[in-house]
Short mmCIF file of C-alpha atoms in Angstrom, two decimals:
data_model
loop_
_atom_site.label_atom_id
_atom_site.label_comp_id
_atom_site.label_asym_id
_atom_site.label_seq_id
_atom_site.Cartn_x
_atom_site.Cartn_y
_atom_site.Cartn_z
CA UNK S 799 10.14 -3.19 -18.98
CA UNK S 800 6.51 -2.95 -19.40
CA UNK S 801 4.84 -3.59 -16.08
CA UNK S 802 1.38 -5.08 -15.81
CA UNK S 803 -1.66 -3.20 -14.48
CA UNK S 804 -1.57 -5.29 -11.30
CA UNK S 805 2.24 -4.47 -10.86
CA UNK S 806 1.45 -0.89 -11.24
CA UNK S 807 -1.40 -0.79 -8.89
CA UNK S 808 0.78 -2.95 -6.43
CA UNK S 809 3.79 -0.48 -6.77
CA UNK S 810 1.38 2.57 -6.08
CA UNK S 811 -0.30 0.93 -3.17
CA UNK S 812 3.12 0.31 -1.47
CA UNK S 813 4.23 3.96 -2.11
CA UNK S 814 0.94 5.29 -1.03
CA UNK S 815 1.07 3.13 2.18
CA UNK S 816 4.36 4.38 3.02
CA UNK S 817 3.35 7.81 2.52
CA UNK S 818 0.08 7.70 4.44
CA UNK S 819 2.00 5.65 7.36
CA UNK S 820 4.41 8.52 7.59
CA UNK S 821 2.00 11.46 7.40
CA UNK S 822 -0.09 9.62 10.19
CA UNK S 823 3.04 9.21 12.36
CA UNK S 824 3.70 12.96 11.91
CA UNK S 825 0.48 13.54 13.46
CA UNK S 826 0.40 10.90 16.21
CA UNK S 827 3.83 11.88 17.59
CA UNK S 828 2.26 15.02 18.76
CA UNK S 829 0.06 13.32 21.10
CA UNK S 830 3.18 12.08 23.26
CA UNK S 831 2.13 8.39 23.01
CA UNK S 832 5.26 7.43 20.95
CA UNK S 833 8.51 7.19 22.67
CA UNK S 834 11.99 7.85 21.19
CA UNK S 835 13.20 9.48 18.09
CA UNK S 836 11.33 8.86 14.88
CA UNK S 837 12.90 9.63 11.34
CA UNK S 838 10.15 9.82 8.55
CA UNK S 839 10.74 8.53 5.07
CA UNK S 840 8.06 10.58 3.19
CA UNK S 841 9.37 11.74 -0.27
CA UNK S 842 11.74 8.78 -0.73
CA UNK S 843 9.05 6.16 -1.39
CA UNK S 844 10.03 5.52 -4.88
CA UNK S 845 13.49 4.30 -3.80
CA UNK S 846 12.32 1.72 -1.38
CA UNK S 847 9.45 0.34 -3.65
CA UNK S 848 11.57 0.56 -6.90
CA UNK S 849 14.22 -1.45 -5.27
CA UNK S 850 12.17 -3.95 -3.44
CA UNK S 851 9.77 -4.63 -6.03
CA UNK S 852 12.61 -6.79 -7.78
CA UNK S 853 13.34 -8.84 -4.50
CA UNK S 854 11.93 -12.13 -3.35
CA UNK S 855 11.02 -12.98 0.29
CA UNK S 856 14.53 -14.76 0.52
CA UNK S 857 16.49 -11.72 -0.50
CA UNK S 858 17.57 -9.56 2.48
CA UNK S 859 17.75 -5.87 3.33
CA UNK S 860 19.24 -4.01 6.06
CA UNK S 861 17.90 -0.52 6.68
CA UNK S 862 18.65 2.77 8.50
CA UNK S 863 17.26 4.98 11.24
CA UNK S 864 14.88 6.27 8.40
CA UNK S 865 13.48 2.63 7.72
CA UNK S 866 9.68 2.49 7.73
CA UNK S 867 9.62 2.57 4.03
CA UNK S 868 12.05 -0.10 3.71
CA UNK S 869 10.10 -2.19 5.88
CA UNK S 870 6.81 -1.69 4.15
CA UNK S 871 8.36 -2.05 0.67
CA UNK S 872 9.87 -5.43 1.72
CA UNK S 873 6.52 -6.78 3.15
CA UNK S 874 6.58 -6.13 6.90
CA UNK S 875 3.03 -6.19 8.32
CA UNK S 876 1.90 -2.52 8.52
CA UNK S 877 -0.23 -3.19 11.83
CA UNK S 878 2.74 -5.01 13.46
CA UNK S 879 4.87 -1.96 12.53
CA UNK S 880 2.40 0.39 14.10
CA UNK S 881 2.09 -1.68 17.35
CA UNK S 882 5.99 -1.71 17.41
CA UNK S 883 6.41 2.23 17.07
CA UNK S 884 3.60 2.57 19.75
CA UNK S 885 5.65 0.19 22.05
CA UNK S 886 3.01 -2.49 22.25
CA UNK S 887 3.25 -6.07 22.89
CA UNK S 888 2.05 -7.24 19.54
CA UNK S 889 4.58 -5.39 17.74
CA UNK S 890 7.05 -6.95 15.20
CA UNK S 891 9.75 -6.86 17.90
CA UNK S 892 7.42 -7.35 20.73
CA UNK S 893 7.31 -3.41 21.37
CA UNK S 894 10.96 -3.35 22.35
CA UNK S 895 12.71 -1.85 19.42
CA UNK S 896 10.38 1.03 18.45
CA UNK S 897 10.87 3.19 15.30
CA UNK S 898 14.60 2.61 14.70
CA UNK S 899 14.85 -1.19 15.30
CA UNK S 900 12.19 -2.75 13.36
CA UNK S 901 12.94 -6.26 11.82
CA UNK S 902 11.28 -9.17 10.38
CA UNK S 903 13.39 -12.02 9.40
CA UNK S 904 10.42 -13.90 7.87
CA UNK S 905 10.41 -11.28 4.91
CA UNK S 906 14.15 -10.72 4.76
CA UNK S 907 14.04 -7.51 6.67
CA UNK S 908 17.23 -7.96 8.73
CA UNK S 909 16.78 -4.73 10.79
CA UNK S 910 16.78 -1.05 11.03
CA UNK S 911 19.39 0.59 13.27
CA UNK S 912 20.38 4.05 14.47
CA UNK S 913 24.01 3.83 13.59
CA UNK S 914 24.90 5.64 10.53
CA UNK S 915 26.57 3.25 8.16
CA UNK S 916 26.02 0.28 10.50
CA UNK S 917 23.98 -1.63 8.02
CA UNK S 918 26.61 -1.97 5.10
CA UNK S 919 28.78 -4.54 7.05
CA UNK S 920 25.77 -6.48 8.15
CA UNK S 921 24.57 -6.68 4.56
CA UNK S 922 28.03 -7.93 3.38
CA UNK S 923 27.78 -10.79 6.03
CA UNK S 924 24.38 -11.73 4.79
CA UNK S 925 25.66 -11.64 1.11
CA UNK S 926 28.53 -13.89 1.95
CA UNK S 927 26.07 -16.41 3.55
CA UNK S 928 23.99 -16.06 0.28
CA UNK S 929 27.01 -16.86 -1.90
CA UNK S 930 27.75 -19.80 0.11
CA UNK S 931 24.26 -21.29 0.00
CA UNK S 932 24.28 -21.06 -3.54
CA UNK S 933 20.51 -19.98 -3.87
CA UNK S 934 20.99 -17.03 -5.77
CA UNK S 935 19.97 -14.53 -3.05
CA UNK S 936 21.28 -11.22 -2.62
CA UNK S 937 21.62 -8.75 0.37
CA UNK S 938 20.99 -4.93 0.20
CA UNK S 939 22.34 -2.20 2.45
CA UNK S 940 20.22 0.98 2.19
CA UNK S 941 22.39 4.00 3.11
CA UNK S 942 22.12 7.76 3.00
CA UNK S 943 24.48 10.46 1.87
CA UNK S 944 25.81 10.69 5.41
CA UNK S 945 26.81 6.92 5.46
CA UNK S 946 28.86 7.27 2.48
CA UNK S 947 31.36 9.11 4.51
CA UNK S 948 31.64 6.46 7.10
CA UNK S 949 34.64 4.08 7.38
CA UNK S 950 32.21 1.04 7.95
CA UNK S 951 30.67 1.70 4.71
CA UNK S 952 34.13 1.77 2.85
CA UNK S 953 35.35 -1.32 4.47
CA UNK S 954 32.12 -3.11 3.66
CA UNK S 955 32.38 -2.18 0.01
CA UNK S 956 35.87 -3.26 -0.24
CA UNK S 957 35.24 -6.58 1.58
CA UNK S 958 32.38 -7.14 -0.76
CA UNK S 959 34.57 -6.82 -3.96
CA UNK S 960 37.37 -8.94 -2.42
CA UNK S 961 34.95 -11.82 -1.56
CA UNK S 962 32.63 -11.14 -4.69
CA UNK S 963 29.73 -11.28 -2.40
CA UNK S 964 26.23 -10.61 -3.95
CA UNK S 965 25.96 -7.18 -1.95
CA UNK S 966 24.16 -4.26 -3.18
CA UNK S 967 24.64 -0.76 -1.79
CA UNK S 968 21.72 1.46 -2.21
CA UNK S 969 22.76 5.21 -1.46
CA UNK S 970 19.72 7.15 -1.01
CA UNK S 971 20.90 10.81 -1.57
CA UNK S 972 18.11 13.12 -0.05
CA UNK S 973 20.90 15.96 -0.02
CA UNK S 974 21.06 16.22 3.97
CA UNK S 975 23.14 14.22 6.45
CA UNK S 976 21.16 15.25 9.34
CA UNK S 977 21.39 18.97 8.73
CA UNK S 978 24.44 19.19 6.60
CA UNK S 979 24.08 19.59 2.96
CA UNK S 980 25.84 17.20 0.62
CA UNK S 981 27.43 19.86 -1.37
CA UNK S 982 29.53 20.61 1.82
CA UNK S 983 29.97 17.10 3.07
CA UNK S 984 30.62 14.80 0.11
CA UNK S 985 34.01 15.46 -1.46
CA UNK S 986 33.30 13.72 -4.72
CA UNK S 987 31.38 16.57 -6.23
CA UNK S 988 28.10 15.18 -4.79
CA UNK S 989 28.99 11.89 -6.89
CA UNK S 990 28.45 9.10 -4.18
CA UNK S 991 28.28 6.26 -6.99
CA UNK S 992 31.97 7.14 -7.90
CA UNK S 993 33.09 6.06 -4.58
CA UNK S 994 31.71 2.66 -5.13
CA UNK S 995 33.22 2.27 -8.38
CA UNK S 996 36.44 3.23 -6.87
CA UNK S 997 36.51 -0.11 -5.11
CA UNK S 998 36.01 -1.97 -8.31
CA UNK S 999 32.32 -2.55 -8.38
CA UNK S 1000 29.74 -1.42 -11.11
CA UNK S 1001 27.59 1.55 -10.06
CA UNK S 1002 24.36 2.91 -11.36
CA UNK S 1003 22.62 6.32 -11.03
CA UNK S 1004 19.01 7.03 -11.34
CA UNK S 1005 16.38 9.49 -10.27
CA UNK S 1006 14.98 8.41 -6.94
CA UNK S 1007 11.95 10.50 -7.31
CA UNK S 1008 10.81 8.66 -10.39
CA UNK S 1009 9.56 4.89 -9.74
CA UNK S 1010 10.16 3.94 -13.12
CA UNK S 1011 13.76 4.97 -13.56
CA UNK S 1012 14.54 3.51 -10.17
CA UNK S 1013 12.86 0.30 -11.11
CA UNK S 1014 14.52 -0.01 -14.36
CA UNK S 1015 18.09 0.73 -13.11
CA UNK S 1016 17.56 -1.61 -10.28
CA UNK S 1017 16.38 -4.36 -12.69
CA UNK S 1018 19.65 -3.91 -14.67
CA UNK S 1019 21.80 -3.95 -11.48
CA UNK S 1020 20.22 -7.25 -10.16
CA UNK S 1021 20.60 -8.91 -13.21
CA UNK S 1022 24.44 -8.07 -13.09
CA UNK S 1023 24.72 -9.32 -9.48
CA UNK S 1024 22.70 -12.41 -9.84
CA UNK S 1025 24.78 -13.33 -12.60
CA UNK S 1026 27.74 -13.71 -10.45
CA UNK S 1027 29.59 -10.55 -11.09
CA UNK S 1028 29.97 -9.61 -7.46
CA UNK S 1029 28.60 -6.68 -5.57
CA UNK S 1030 27.14 -3.43 -7.14
CA UNK S 1031 25.98 0.05 -6.06
CA UNK S 1032 23.28 2.57 -7.01
CA UNK S 1033 22.90 6.19 -6.20
CA UNK S 1034 19.36 7.50 -6.10
CA UNK S 1035 18.71 11.12 -6.15
CA UNK S 1036 15.70 11.69 -3.82
CA UNK S 1037 14.16 14.24 -1.36
CA UNK S 1038 12.81 14.08 2.27
CA UNK S 1039 9.66 15.87 3.04
CA UNK S 1040 10.11 16.02 6.76
CA UNK S 1041 12.96 17.04 8.99
CA UNK S 1042 15.79 14.68 9.89
CA UNK S 1043 13.94 13.78 12.96
CA UNK S 1044 10.43 14.75 14.22
CA UNK S 1045 10.75 17.99 15.80
CA UNK S 1046 13.55 19.36 13.73
CA UNK S 1047 12.83 23.05 12.82
CA UNK S 1048 14.78 22.64 9.64
CA UNK S 1049 16.19 26.02 9.56
CA UNK S 1050 19.01 24.88 7.30
CA UNK S 1051 16.47 24.64 4.33
CA UNK S 1052 16.52 27.51 1.91
CA UNK S 1053 13.56 29.62 1.63
CA UNK S 1054 10.60 27.81 -0.19
CA UNK S 1055 12.48 24.73 -0.50
CA UNK S 1056 10.31 22.43 0.97
CA UNK S 1057 7.24 23.79 -1.06
CA UNK S 1058 9.25 23.42 -4.21
CA UNK S 1059 10.33 19.75 -3.75
CA UNK S 1060 6.80 18.88 -2.54
CA UNK S 1061 5.75 20.34 -5.80
CA UNK S 1062 8.20 19.39 -8.21
CA UNK S 1063 9.78 16.02 -6.77
CA UNK S 1064 7.06 14.33 -5.41
CA UNK S 1065 7.29 10.56 -6.61
CA UNK S 1066 3.62 9.82 -6.06
CA UNK S 1067 2.44 12.91 -7.99
CA UNK S 1068 4.86 11.87 -10.62
CA UNK S 1069 3.62 8.29 -10.79
CA UNK S 1070 -0.02 9.32 -11.15
CA UNK S 1071 0.98 11.81 -13.88
CA UNK S 1072 2.98 9.19 -15.91
CA UNK S 1073 0.43 6.34 -15.69
CA UNK S 1074 -2.42 8.81 -16.43
CA UNK S 1075 -0.94 10.33 -19.52
CA UNK S 1076 0.17 6.91 -20.97
CA UNK S 1077 -3.37 5.54 -20.09
CA UNK S 1078 -1.83 2.67 -18.23
CA UNK S 1079 -4.27 3.19 -15.35
CA UNK S 1080 -7.28 5.03 -14.56
CA UNK S 1081 -6.81 7.76 -12.04
CA UNK S 1082 -9.83 6.61 -10.29
CA UNK S 1083 -8.30 3.31 -9.61
CA UNK S 1084 -5.38 5.05 -7.69
CA UNK S 1085 -8.03 7.06 -5.90
CA UNK S 1086 -9.48 3.83 -4.74
CA UNK S 1087 -6.13 2.55 -3.54
CA UNK S 1088 -5.65 5.94 -1.55
CA UNK S 1089 -8.96 5.24 0.31
CA UNK S 1090 -8.04 1.64 1.09
CA UNK S 1091 -4.68 2.71 2.37
CA UNK S 1092 -6.24 5.23 4.55
CA UNK S 1093 -8.49 2.76 6.22
CA UNK S 1094 -5.69 0.27 6.63
CA UNK S 1095 -3.51 2.93 8.52
CA UNK S 1096 -6.62 4.26 10.60
CA UNK S 1097 -7.15 0.53 11.66
CA UNK S 1098 -3.39 0.17 12.54
CA UNK S 1099 -3.39 3.23 14.65
CA UNK S 1100 -6.49 2.23 16.48
CA UNK S 1101 -5.21 -1.41 17.28
CA UNK S 1102 -1.86 0.09 18.42
CA UNK S 1103 -3.41 2.65 20.77
CA UNK S 1104 -5.84 -0.17 22.18
CA UNK S 1105 -3.22 -2.92 22.60
CA UNK S 1106 -1.23 -3.51 25.84
CA UNK S 1107 2.49 -2.72 26.50
CA UNK S 1108 4.83 -5.64 27.06
CA UNK S 1109 4.39 -7.47 30.16
CA UNK S 1110 7.05 -6.44 32.72
CA UNK S 1111 7.67 -10.02 33.76
CA UNK S 1112 9.23 -10.48 30.19
CA UNK S 1113 11.81 -7.60 30.50
CA UNK S 1114 14.88 -10.05 30.51
CA UNK S 1115 13.53 -12.26 27.69
CA UNK S 1116 15.47 -12.14 24.44
CA UNK S 1117 18.43 -10.63 26.12
CA UNK S 1118 20.74 -13.64 26.10
CA UNK S 1119 20.86 -16.50 23.56
CA UNK S 1120 21.58 -20.11 24.76
CA UNK S 1121 23.28 -22.13 21.84
CA UNK S 1122 23.33 -25.27 23.88
#
């Protein structure tokens, strides 16, 4: 698929926003102003954007503990996200959820969560609702290579096939489940997609460090699912540039590994090189985007730092739901 100039710039802007957002959080966390664990998505931007660029507002995604990239790619407000992570009243979840629990139903972001494999059952439920309302929507569960070993994920894939739900299982294989390599922990010879195929659904594989490969594979997959063929899965080979969580010393990494993947497997570098060589965009256009994104993130941090925390009088709000 030949993307327009506007689509290419938009894709780069979303990837650059995720990268800058995460790099800035990496610095801000050192100030002690952000509470709780934070898991950064830098390095995996081509996955979130390559997948979500095909989705409409009504399509739904469920994220993971490493969810900032998914949120931005699906259209969550960046400033609202920063306020949330700083625990401020104006955050997308009123400052109550923090990094691992951002949600915005208005853009189809059903929520991130800290339970490994916890998103797959939620996505199947959302997909069943989409099948019943007949509006052609899909629901996506983002998962990592760790979640592919979880029983919740297996049960969700089986349920999706049995019910022919328009659910999509996106496995981001960044090669580490927390601190354990996939070569040790995944029994199917590092092939996660084959597990989905064993349940009776079609699965794709693509380079998650290449926006164009991810985008093309996801386009084929979505055409298959929206045509009524039931669920599908995709395994995307990618890398994470930071530790499992902020503060992770990463002693499980091989010598020079991080330097190598940052040099050879950076999806933003690859994007810039491809569009430049093909003369699809001028590199100065991308530089301008970088400057705009930097200003956006600077503004979001300044607003978050200046915003008040939630009012203590509202501590019991949203704890219970009254259906009467």
